[in-house]
Each structure stands twice: as C-alpha cells, then as structure tokens.
CSV table of C-alpha atoms in Angstrom, one decimal:
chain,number,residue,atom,x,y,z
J,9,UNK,CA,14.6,16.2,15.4
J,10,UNK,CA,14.4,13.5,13.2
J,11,UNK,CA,14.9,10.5,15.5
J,12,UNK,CA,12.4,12.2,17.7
J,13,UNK,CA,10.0,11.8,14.6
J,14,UNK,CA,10.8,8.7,13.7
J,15,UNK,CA,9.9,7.4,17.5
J,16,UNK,CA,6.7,8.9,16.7
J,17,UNK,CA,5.7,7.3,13.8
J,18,UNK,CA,6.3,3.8,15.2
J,19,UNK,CA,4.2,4.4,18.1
J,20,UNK,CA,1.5,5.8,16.1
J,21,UNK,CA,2.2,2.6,13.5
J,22,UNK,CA,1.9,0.3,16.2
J,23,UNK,CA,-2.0,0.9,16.5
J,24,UNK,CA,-2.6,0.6,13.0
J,25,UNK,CA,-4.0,-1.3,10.9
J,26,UNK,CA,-4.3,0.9,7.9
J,27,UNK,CA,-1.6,2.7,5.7
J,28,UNK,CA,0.0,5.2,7.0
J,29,UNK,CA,1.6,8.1,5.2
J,30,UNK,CA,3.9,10.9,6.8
J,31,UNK,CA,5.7,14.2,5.3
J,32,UNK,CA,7.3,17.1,6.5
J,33,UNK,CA,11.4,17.9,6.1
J,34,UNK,CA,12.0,15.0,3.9
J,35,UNK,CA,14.7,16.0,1.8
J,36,UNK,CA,16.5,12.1,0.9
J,37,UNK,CA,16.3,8.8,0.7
J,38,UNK,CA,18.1,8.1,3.7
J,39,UNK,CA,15.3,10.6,5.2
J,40,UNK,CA,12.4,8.2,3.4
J,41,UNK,CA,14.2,5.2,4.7
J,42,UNK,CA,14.1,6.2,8.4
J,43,UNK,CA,10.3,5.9,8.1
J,44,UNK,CA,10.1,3.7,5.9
J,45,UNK,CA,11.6,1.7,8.9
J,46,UNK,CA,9.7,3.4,11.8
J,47,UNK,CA,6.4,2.3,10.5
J,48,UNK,CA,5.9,4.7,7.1
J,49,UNK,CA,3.9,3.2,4.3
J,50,UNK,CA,4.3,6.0,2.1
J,51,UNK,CA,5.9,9.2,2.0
J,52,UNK,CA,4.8,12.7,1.2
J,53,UNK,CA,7.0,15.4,-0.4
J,54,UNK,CA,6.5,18.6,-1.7
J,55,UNK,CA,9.5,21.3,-1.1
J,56,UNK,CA,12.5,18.8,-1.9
J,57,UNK,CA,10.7,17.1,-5.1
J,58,UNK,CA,10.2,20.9,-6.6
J,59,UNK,CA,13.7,21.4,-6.4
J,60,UNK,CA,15.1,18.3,-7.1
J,61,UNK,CA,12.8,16.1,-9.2
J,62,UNK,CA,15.0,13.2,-9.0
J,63,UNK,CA,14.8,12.3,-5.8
J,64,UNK,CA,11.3,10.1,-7.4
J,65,UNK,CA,14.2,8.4,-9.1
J,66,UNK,CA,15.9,7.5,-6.0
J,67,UNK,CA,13.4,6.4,-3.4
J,68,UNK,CA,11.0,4.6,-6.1
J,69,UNK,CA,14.2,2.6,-7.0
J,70,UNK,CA,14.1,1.4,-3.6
J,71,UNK,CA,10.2,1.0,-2.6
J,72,UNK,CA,8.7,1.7,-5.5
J,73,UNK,CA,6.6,4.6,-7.3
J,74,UNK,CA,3.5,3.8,-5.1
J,75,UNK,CA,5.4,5.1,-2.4
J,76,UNK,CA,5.8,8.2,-2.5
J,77,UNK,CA,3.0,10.8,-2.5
J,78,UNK,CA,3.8,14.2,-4.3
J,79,UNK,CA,2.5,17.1,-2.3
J,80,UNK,CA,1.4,20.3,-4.0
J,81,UNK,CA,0.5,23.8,-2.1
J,82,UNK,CA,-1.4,26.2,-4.2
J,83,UNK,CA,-2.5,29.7,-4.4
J,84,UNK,CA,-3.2,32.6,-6.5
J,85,UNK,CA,-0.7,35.1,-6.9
J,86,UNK,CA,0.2,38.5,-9.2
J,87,UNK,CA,2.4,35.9,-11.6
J,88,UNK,CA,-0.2,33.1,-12.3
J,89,UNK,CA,-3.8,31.9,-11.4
J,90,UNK,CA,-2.5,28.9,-9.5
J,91,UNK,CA,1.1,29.2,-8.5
J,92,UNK,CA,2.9,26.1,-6.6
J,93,UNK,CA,4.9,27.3,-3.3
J,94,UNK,CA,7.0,25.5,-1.4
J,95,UNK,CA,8.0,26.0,2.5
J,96,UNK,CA,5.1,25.5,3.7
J,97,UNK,CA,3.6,27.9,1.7
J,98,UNK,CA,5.3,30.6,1.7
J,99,UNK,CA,7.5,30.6,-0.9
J,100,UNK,CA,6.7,31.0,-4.5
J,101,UNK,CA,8.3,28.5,-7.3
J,102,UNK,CA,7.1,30.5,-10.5
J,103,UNK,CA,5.5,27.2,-11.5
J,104,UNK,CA,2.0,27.0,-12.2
J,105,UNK,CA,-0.4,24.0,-11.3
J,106,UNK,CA,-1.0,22.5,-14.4
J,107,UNK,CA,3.0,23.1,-15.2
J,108,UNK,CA,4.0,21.0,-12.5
J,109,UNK,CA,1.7,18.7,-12.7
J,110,UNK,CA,2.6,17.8,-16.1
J,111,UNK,CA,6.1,17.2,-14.8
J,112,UNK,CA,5.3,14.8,-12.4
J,113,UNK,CA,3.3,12.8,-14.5
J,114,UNK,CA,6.3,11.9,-16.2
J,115,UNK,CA,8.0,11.4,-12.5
J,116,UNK,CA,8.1,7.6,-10.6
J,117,UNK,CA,5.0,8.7,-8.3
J,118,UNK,CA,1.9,6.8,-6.9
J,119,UNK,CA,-0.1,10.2,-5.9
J,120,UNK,CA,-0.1,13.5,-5.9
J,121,UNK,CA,-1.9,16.0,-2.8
J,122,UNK,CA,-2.9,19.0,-3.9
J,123,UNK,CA,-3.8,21.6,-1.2
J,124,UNK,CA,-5.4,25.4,-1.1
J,125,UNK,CA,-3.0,27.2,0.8
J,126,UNK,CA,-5.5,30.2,1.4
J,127,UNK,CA,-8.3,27.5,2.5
J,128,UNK,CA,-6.3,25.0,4.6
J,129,UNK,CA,-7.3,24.8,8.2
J,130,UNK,CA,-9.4,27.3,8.1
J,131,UNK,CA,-12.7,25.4,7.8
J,132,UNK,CA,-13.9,28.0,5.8
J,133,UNK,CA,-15.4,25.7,3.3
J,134,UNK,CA,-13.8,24.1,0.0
J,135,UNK,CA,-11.6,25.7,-2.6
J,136,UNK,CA,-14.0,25.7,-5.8
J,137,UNK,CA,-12.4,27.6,-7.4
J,138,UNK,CA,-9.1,25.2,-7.3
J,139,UNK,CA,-11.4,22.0,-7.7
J,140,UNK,CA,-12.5,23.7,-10.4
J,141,UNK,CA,-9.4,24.1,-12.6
J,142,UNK,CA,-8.2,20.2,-11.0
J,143,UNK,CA,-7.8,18.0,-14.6
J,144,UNK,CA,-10.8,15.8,-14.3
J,145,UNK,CA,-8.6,13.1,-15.8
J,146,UNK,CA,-4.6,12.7,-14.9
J,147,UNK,CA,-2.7,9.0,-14.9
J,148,UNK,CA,-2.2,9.3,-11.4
J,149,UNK,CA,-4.6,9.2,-8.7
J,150,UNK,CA,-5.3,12.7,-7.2
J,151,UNK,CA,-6.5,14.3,-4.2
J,152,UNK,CA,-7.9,17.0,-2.5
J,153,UNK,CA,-7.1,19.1,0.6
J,154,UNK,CA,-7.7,22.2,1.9
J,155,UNK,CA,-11.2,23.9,4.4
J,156,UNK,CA,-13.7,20.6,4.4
J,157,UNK,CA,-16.4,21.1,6.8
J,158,UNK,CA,-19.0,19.7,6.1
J,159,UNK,CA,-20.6,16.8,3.6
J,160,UNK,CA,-21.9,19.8,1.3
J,161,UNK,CA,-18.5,20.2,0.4
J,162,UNK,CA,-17.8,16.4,0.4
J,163,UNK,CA,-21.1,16.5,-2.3
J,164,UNK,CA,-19.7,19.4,-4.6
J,165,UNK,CA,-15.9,17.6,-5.0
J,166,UNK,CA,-18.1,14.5,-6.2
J,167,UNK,CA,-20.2,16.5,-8.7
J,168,UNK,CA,-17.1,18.5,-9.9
J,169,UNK,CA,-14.6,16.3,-10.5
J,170,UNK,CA,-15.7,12.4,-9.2
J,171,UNK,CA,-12.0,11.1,-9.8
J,172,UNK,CA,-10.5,13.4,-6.8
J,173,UNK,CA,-10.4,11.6,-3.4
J,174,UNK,CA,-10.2,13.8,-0.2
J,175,UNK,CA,-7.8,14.6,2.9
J,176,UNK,CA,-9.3,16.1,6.0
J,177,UNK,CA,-7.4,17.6,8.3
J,178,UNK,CA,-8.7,20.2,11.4
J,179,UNK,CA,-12.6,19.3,10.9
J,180,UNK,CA,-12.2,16.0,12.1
J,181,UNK,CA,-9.5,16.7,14.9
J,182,UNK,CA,-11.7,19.1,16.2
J,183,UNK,CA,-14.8,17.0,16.2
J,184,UNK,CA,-16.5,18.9,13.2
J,185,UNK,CA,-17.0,16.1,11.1
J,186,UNK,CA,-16.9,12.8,13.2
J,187,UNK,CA,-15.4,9.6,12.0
J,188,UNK,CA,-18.4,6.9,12.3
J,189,UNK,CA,-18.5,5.4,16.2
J,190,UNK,CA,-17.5,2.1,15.8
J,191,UNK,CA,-17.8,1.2,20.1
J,192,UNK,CA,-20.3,-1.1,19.2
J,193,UNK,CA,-18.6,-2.9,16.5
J,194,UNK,CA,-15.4,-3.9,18.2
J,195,UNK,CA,-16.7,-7.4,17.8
J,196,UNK,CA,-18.5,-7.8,14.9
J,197,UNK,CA,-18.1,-6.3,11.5
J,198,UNK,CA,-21.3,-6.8,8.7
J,199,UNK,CA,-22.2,-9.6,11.0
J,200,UNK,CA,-18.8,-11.6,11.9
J,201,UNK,CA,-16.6,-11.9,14.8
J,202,UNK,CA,-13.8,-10.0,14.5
J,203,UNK,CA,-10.1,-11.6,15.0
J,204,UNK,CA,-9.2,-11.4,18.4
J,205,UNK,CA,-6.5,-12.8,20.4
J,206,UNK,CA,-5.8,-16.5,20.6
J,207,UNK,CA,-4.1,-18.1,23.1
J,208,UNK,CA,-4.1,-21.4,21.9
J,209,UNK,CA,-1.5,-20.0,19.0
J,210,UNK,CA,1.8,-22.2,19.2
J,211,UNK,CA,2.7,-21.1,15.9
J,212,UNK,CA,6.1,-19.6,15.1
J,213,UNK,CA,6.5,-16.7,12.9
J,214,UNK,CA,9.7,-15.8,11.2
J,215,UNK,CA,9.2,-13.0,9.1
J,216,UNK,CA,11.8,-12.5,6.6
J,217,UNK,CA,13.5,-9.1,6.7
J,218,UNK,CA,14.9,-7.8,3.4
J,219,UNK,CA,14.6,-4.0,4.6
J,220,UNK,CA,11.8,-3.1,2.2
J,221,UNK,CA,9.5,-0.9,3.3
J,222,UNK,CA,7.0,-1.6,6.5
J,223,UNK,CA,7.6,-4.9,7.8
J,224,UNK,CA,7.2,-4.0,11.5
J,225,UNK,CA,3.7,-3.7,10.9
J,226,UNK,CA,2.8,-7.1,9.5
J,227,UNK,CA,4.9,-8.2,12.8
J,228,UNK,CA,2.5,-6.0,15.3
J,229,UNK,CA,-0.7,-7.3,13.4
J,230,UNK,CA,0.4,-11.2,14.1
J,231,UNK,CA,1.5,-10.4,17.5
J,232,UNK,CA,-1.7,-8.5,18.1
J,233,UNK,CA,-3.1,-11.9,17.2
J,234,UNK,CA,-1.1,-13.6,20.0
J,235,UNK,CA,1.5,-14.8,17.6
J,236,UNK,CA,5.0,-15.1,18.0
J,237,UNK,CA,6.7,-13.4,15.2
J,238,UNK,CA,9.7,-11.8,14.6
J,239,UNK,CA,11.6,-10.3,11.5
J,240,UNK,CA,15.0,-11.8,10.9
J,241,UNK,CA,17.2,-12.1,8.1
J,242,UNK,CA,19.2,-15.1,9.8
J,243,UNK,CA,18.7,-18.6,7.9
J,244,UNK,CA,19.1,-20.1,11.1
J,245,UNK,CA,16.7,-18.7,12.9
J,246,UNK,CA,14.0,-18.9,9.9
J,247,UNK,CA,14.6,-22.2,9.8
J,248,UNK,CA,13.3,-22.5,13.6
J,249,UNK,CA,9.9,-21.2,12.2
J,250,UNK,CA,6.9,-22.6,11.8
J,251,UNK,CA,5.6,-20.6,9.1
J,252,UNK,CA,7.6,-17.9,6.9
J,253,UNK,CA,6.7,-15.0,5.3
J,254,UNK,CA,7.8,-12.9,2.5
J,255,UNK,CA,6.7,-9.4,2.7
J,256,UNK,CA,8.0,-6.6,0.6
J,257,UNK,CA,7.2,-3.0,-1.1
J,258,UNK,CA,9.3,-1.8,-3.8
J,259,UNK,CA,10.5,-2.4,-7.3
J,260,UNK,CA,10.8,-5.9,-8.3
J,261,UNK,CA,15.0,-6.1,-8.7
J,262,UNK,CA,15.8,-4.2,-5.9
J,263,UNK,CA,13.7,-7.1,-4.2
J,264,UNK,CA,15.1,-10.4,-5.4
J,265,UNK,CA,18.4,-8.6,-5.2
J,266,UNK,CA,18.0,-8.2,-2.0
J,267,UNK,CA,16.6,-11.4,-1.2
J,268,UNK,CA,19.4,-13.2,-3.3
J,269,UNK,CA,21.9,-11.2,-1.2
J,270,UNK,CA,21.5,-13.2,1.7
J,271,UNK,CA,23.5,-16.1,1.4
J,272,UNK,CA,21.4,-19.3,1.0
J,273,UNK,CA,17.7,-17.1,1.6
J,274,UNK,CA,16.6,-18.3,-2.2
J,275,UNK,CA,17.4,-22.0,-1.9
J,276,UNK,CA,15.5,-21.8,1.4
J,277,UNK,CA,12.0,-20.6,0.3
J,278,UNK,CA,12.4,-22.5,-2.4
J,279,UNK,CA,12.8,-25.9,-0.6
J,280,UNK,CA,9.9,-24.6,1.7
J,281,UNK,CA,7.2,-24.4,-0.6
J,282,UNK,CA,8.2,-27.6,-2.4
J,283,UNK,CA,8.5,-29.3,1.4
J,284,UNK,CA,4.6,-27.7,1.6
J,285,UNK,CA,5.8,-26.1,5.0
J,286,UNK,CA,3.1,-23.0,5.7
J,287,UNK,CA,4.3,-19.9,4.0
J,288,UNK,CA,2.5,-16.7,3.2
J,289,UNK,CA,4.0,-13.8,0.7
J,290,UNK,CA,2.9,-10.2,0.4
J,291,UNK,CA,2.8,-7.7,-2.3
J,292,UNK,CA,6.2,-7.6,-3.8
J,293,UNK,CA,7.4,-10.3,-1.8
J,294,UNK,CA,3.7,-12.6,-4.1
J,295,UNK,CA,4.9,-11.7,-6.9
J,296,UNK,CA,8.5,-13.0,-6.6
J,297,UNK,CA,7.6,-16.4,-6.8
J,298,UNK,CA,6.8,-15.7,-10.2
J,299,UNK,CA,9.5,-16.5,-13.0
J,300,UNK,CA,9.7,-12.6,-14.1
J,301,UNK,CA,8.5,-9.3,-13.8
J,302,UNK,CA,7.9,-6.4,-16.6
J,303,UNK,CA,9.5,-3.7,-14.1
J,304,UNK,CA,12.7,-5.3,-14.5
J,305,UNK,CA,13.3,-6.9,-17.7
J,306,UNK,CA,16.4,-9.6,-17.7
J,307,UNK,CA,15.9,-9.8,-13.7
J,308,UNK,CA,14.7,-13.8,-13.1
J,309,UNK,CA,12.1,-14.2,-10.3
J,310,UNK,CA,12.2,-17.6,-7.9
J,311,UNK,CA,10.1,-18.9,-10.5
J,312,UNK,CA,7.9,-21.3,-7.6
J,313,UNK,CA,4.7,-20.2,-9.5
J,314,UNK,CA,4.6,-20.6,-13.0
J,315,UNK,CA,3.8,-16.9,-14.8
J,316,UNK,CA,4.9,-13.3,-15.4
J,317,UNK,CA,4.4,-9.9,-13.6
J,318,UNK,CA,3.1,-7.2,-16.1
J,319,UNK,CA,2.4,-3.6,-16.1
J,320,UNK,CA,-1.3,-3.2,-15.2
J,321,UNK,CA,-3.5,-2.0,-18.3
J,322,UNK,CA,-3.6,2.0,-18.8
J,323,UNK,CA,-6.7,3.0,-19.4
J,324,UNK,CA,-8.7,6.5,-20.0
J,325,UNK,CA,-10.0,7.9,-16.5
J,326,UNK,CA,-8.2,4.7,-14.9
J,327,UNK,CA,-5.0,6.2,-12.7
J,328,UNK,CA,-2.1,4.3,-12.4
J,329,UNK,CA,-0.8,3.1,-9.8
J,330,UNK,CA,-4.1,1.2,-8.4
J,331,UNK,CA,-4.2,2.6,-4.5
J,332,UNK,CA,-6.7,1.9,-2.3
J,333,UNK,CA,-9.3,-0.4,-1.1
J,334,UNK,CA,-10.8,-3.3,-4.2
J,335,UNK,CA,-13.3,-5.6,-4.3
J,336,UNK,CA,-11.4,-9.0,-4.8
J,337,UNK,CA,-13.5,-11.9,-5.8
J,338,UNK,CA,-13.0,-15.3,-4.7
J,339,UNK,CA,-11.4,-15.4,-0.9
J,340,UNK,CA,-13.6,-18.0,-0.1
J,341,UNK,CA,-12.2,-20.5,-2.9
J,342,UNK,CA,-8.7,-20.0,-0.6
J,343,UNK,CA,-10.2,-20.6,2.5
J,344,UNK,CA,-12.0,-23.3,1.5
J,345,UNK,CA,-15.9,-24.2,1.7
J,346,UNK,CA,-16.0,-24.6,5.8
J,347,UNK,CA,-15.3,-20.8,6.1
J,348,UNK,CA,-17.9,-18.6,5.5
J,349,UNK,CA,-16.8,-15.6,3.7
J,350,UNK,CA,-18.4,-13.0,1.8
J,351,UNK,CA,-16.1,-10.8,-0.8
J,352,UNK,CA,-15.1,-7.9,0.5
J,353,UNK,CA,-12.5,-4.9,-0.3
J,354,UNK,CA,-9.2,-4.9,0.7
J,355,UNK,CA,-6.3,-2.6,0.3
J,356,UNK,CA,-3.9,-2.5,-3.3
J,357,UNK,CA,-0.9,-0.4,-3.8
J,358,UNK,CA,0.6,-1.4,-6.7
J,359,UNK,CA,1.3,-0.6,-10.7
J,360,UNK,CA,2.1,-4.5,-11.5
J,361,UNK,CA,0.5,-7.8,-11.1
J,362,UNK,CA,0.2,-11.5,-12.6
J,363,UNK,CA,-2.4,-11.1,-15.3
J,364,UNK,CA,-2.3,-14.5,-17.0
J,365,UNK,CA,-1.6,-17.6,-15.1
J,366,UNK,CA,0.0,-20.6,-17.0
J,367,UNK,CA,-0.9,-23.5,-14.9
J,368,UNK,CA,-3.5,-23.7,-12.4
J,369,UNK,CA,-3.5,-26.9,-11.4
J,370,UNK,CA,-3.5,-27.8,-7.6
J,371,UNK,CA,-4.2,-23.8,-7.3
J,372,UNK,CA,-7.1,-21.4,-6.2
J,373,UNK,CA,-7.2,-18.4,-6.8
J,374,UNK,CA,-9.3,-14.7,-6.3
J,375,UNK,CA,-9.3,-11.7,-8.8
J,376,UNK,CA,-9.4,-8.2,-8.4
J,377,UNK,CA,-10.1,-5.9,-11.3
J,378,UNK,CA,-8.3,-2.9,-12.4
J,379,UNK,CA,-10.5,-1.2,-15.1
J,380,UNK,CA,-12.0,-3.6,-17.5
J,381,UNK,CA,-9.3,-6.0,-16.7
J,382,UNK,CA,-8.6,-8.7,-14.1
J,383,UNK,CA,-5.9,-9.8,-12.4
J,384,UNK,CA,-4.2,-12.2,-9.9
J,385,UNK,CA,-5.2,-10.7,-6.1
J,386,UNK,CA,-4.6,-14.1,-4.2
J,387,UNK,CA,-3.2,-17.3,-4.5
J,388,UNK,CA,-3.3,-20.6,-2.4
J,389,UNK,CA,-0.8,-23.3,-3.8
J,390,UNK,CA,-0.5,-26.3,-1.8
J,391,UNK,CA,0.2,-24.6,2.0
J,392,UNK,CA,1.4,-21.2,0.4
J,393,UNK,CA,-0.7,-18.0,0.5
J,394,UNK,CA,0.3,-15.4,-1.6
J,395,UNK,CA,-1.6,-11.9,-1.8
J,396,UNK,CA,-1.2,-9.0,-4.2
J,397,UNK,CA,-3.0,-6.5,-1.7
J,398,UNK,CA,-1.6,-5.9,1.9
J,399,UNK,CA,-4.5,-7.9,4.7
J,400,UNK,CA,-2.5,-6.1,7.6
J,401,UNK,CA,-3.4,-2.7,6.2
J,402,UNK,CA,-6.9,-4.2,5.2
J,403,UNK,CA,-8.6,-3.2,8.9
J,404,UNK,CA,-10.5,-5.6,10.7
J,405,UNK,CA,-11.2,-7.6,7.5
J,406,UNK,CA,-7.6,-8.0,6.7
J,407,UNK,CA,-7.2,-9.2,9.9
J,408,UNK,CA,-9.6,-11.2,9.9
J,409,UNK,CA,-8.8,-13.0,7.0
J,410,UNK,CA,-4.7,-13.5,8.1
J,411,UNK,CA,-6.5,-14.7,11.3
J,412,UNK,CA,-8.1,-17.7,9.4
J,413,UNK,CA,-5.3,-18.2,7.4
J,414,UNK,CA,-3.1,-19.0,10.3
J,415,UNK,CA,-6.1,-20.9,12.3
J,416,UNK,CA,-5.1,-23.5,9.5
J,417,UNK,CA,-1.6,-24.4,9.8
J,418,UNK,CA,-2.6,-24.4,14.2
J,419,UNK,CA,-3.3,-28.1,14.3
C-alpha cells in the first residue's frame, strides 16, 4: 500500500545523498505530497498525467515544475510508429510520441522519461530506432530508457542525439554494468578528506519546516555530520538554535506564503540576519531573501538581499529547467582564503535565479552558468550562506562543503 511505500522511500532517503526520484500509482497531489514528505525529491508520472494533464498544474503550484518528471512508455503499434501507452505498458492512448510530447512542453514539467517498452529490461541492447526519432532539440531536458548493456550503447545515444541523458535499470542491478568501486575513496575524494563525523559539534540546528518538499534530508546529512538538527516550525524552539536554515523547493508564493503563515516566522529571520546570527538558505528558501521573484509577480520577497529573481535565459539546445550537476565558480571566495578549495560541480534544480545583483558590498559571491549566461549560485553576506544548488544532494562534495561551512560558526 501506499504507507508501506512511503516507509520505503525514507529508509532508502536516509542513505542518500543524491536526489532521489520515485513513480508508480501516483494519481494526486496528496499522492506526490506523501513522498514529497517521506524523502521524494522529484516525482515521476506517466498513466495519471495522460489522462489528466492538469495534475502539472497542481503539484508544480506546490513544489514547483522541476519536480515532477513526465514519464513516457513507447512502442510501435498497427495505429502509429510510436504510440504512448499507459498502465505499465499495456494500454494504448492513441497518442503518438511527438503528439504528446508537444503537449507537455506547454505543461509545468522539469523532465520528461521516455522508455522502449519492447526493449526495457530486456538487456537486449538500445532502442535505435526510438533514439532515432527522439527531437534532438526540446525545451525540457530529456532522457532515455529502455535495454542498456553496455557502453556501446552508452557511445551510440551520444553520437545520435548528445542532448538525451540515460536511466539504467536491470544492467546495473544485476552487475552488468558496474557503478565505479569507490571502497577506496571513502576518505578522500580528487585528493581531500572527506567530511566525517565531528564530535566536537555543539552546534544547534533548527531547521525551519514550511512543508516544501524534502527537508528530512538536509536534517539526515547534518546529523550524519554529528549535528544536532531538527525541523520545526515553532518560533520558540528556533529561537533555541544556534544556527537556522531555510530550505525549500517549490514555486516562489506558495513559499513566502507559507513562510508568512506562521505567525511571527518573517520578523524572526529577518532580525537574524541583521543580528549576524549564523544562517544558511537553500534553493527556494536563497532566493526569498530577495525583494521579488519573476514566478510570482506582485508577491514581495523578505527583501534581506538587495535584487530580483528572474526566469533563467531560454536559449536554442539549452532545456529549461537547469537539472543536474554545474560547475559553480568561486566557492573558495565564500570560504575564504584559509580553505583550500578547488571549483567543483554541484547539483541545480531550478528554472529561476538572481541574475543581476544591485549591491555587493560586504558580499561574496560564486556563479554558475546556464548557457551563455551567468547567474547567482552562492552568496555569503555577513554570517548568512545562501545557495541556489542543493550541497546535501551534491555527494561527498556537497557535504563537504556544508561541513566547512558549519566548522565556522563552531568556535
């Protein structure tokens, strides 16, 4: 059942530090929010989007287009070349590929799957056919799935169609293709020590809980740290902290909604940052600080950092949103000089960021790039850290780097 489920996916959430995305029988938003909840980054519908499109509507209101993952099964039938089916491939929709996927590039999506249903764990090699008729250029990004074996396949997706990424599923459970043995690494990483547990930590965490998106997993990465966090919408007990941090997926009003929902939450970050108490924001939750966003036109933002959230450029061969890892230069101007860092990739999920900054005094920043353009990935003003890209879904560099942010404010 789906509490059964649910248990499941925080275990399995627990141990990770990398997104996580989960489908199978969701059907509503209240079915997206139970794992967003249980440890969900992302969710990954095919059979309820087909019939009712505007459930994008409804759960990228909530956590955003980036979200959700739109799942296609395809296969060749009497009707059409490529022919969409639903229930798990066995029923037919009378849509064809290209037909639905022209549909959902006008739907609130951050992806969309699309899998051979006549290849798919077979291990019988590669759809080319499919990859074949796969537009080399769509908004969104897309992806792959369906018979992988081997990296001759892995080289043919790459010559036919370079934008696709890939989803393997039996050839690495199996032991076909094998996922790179790290045993020897669990230390070090391109030459640094890994962040392990610290002992010496007397910092306390309060995490503030607005109920958007996957929260719990910040908590487990800090605790993994030997921190003491805990998520907690109570003023009081924030106010016992040490350090606070805003996290957050989702649209931008549904956010500061949220957050101004809770009586007394704004005045209290607010008053945090200007006391220069340690504070660290995350995705949606960095670019609240700013004064607005171009998401949610009219909707004011806390307005702590001077600036505006804008729709990242679109640009030919340049999908929207921007998922995945990205190089982000300048970590080491955050950290300061004392902390060796080289610039490294970390993970975005996200359509909007701060593109111009109006005043940078007192402020350091670090850019990503999204096409030709460049934008706000990290911020340090006074003892706030802000972040566009999520560290504790960034593996061991992620951690590492939340690792030395704390080690700052433990003195």
């Amino acid at each position: 059942g789906r509490n059964s489920i649910a248990s499941c996916i925080y275990q399995i959430s627990e141990q990770l530090d990398i997104p996580l995305t989960v489908g199978g029988g969701i059907s509503s938003l209240d079915d997206a929010c139970t794992l967003f909840q249980n440890g969900a980054d992302k969710v990954c519908i095919n059979s309820a989007l087909v019939k009712n499109s505007k459930l994008a509507n409804e759960i990228s209101a909530v956590y955003g287009a980036q979200s959700i993952v739109a799942s296609i099964q395809v296969r060749p039938s009497r009707l059409l070349v490529w022919e969409v089916f639903v229930d798990s491939g066995r029923e037919p929709t009378g849509k064809s590929l290209l037909e639905w996927l022209k549909e959902l590039e006008m739907l609130p999506i951050g992806e969309v799957l699309i899998t051979s249903v006549r290849c798919d764990g077979t291990k019988s090699g590669i759809d080319r056919d499919l990859i074949d008729v796969i537009p080399k250029y769509f908004p969104k990004p897309l992806i792959y799935s369906g018979g992988i074996s081997s990296s001759r396949c892995l080289d043919y997706i790459s010559s036919a169609n370079n934008g696709l990424s890939i989803a393997i599923g039996r050839a690495l459970h199996d032991g076909t293709l094998k996922m790179p043995n790290f045993s020897s690494e669990l230390c070090r990483n391109n030459g640094k020590i890994l962040a392990q547990p610290n002992s010496s930590y007397r910092l306390k965490i309060g995490i503030i809980d607005l109920g958007l998106g996957n929260s719990g997993a910040l908590k487990r990465r800090l605790s993994l740290l030997g921190l003491d966090a805990f998520l907690t919408s109570s003023i009081n007990k924030l106010k016992t902290s040490d350090l606070i941090v805003l996290p957050g997926v989702g649209s931008f009003s549904h956010g500061i909604r949220s957050l101004r929902s809770i009586y007394g939450l704004e005045e209290l970050i607010i008053d945090w940052v200007n006391a220069n108490k340690p504070s660290i924001a995350i995705c949606l939750g960095m670019q609240l600080l700013f004064e607005s966003s171009e998401e949610s036109p009219g909707e004011k933002g806390l307005s702590i950092l001077s600036g505006n959230v804008k729709h990242l450029p679109r640009e030919r061969k340049i999908p929207l949103p921007n998922v995945g890892w990205s190089d982000v230069e300048g970590v080491h101007q955050l950290l300061g000089d004392d902390i060796p860092h080289d610039d490294q990739s970390y993970y975005f999920v996200h359509s909007y960021a701060v593109q111009e900054l109006i005043n940078l005094d007192d402020k350091h920043v670090a850019l990503g790039r999204h096409g030709s353009k460049s934008f706000l990935a990290a911020i340090r003003f006074k003892n706030l850290y802000a972040f566009q890209f999520h560290p504790e879904k960034s593996g061991t560099q992620g951690t590492w780097l939340l690792d030395q942010v704390i080690r700052k404010f433990n003195t």
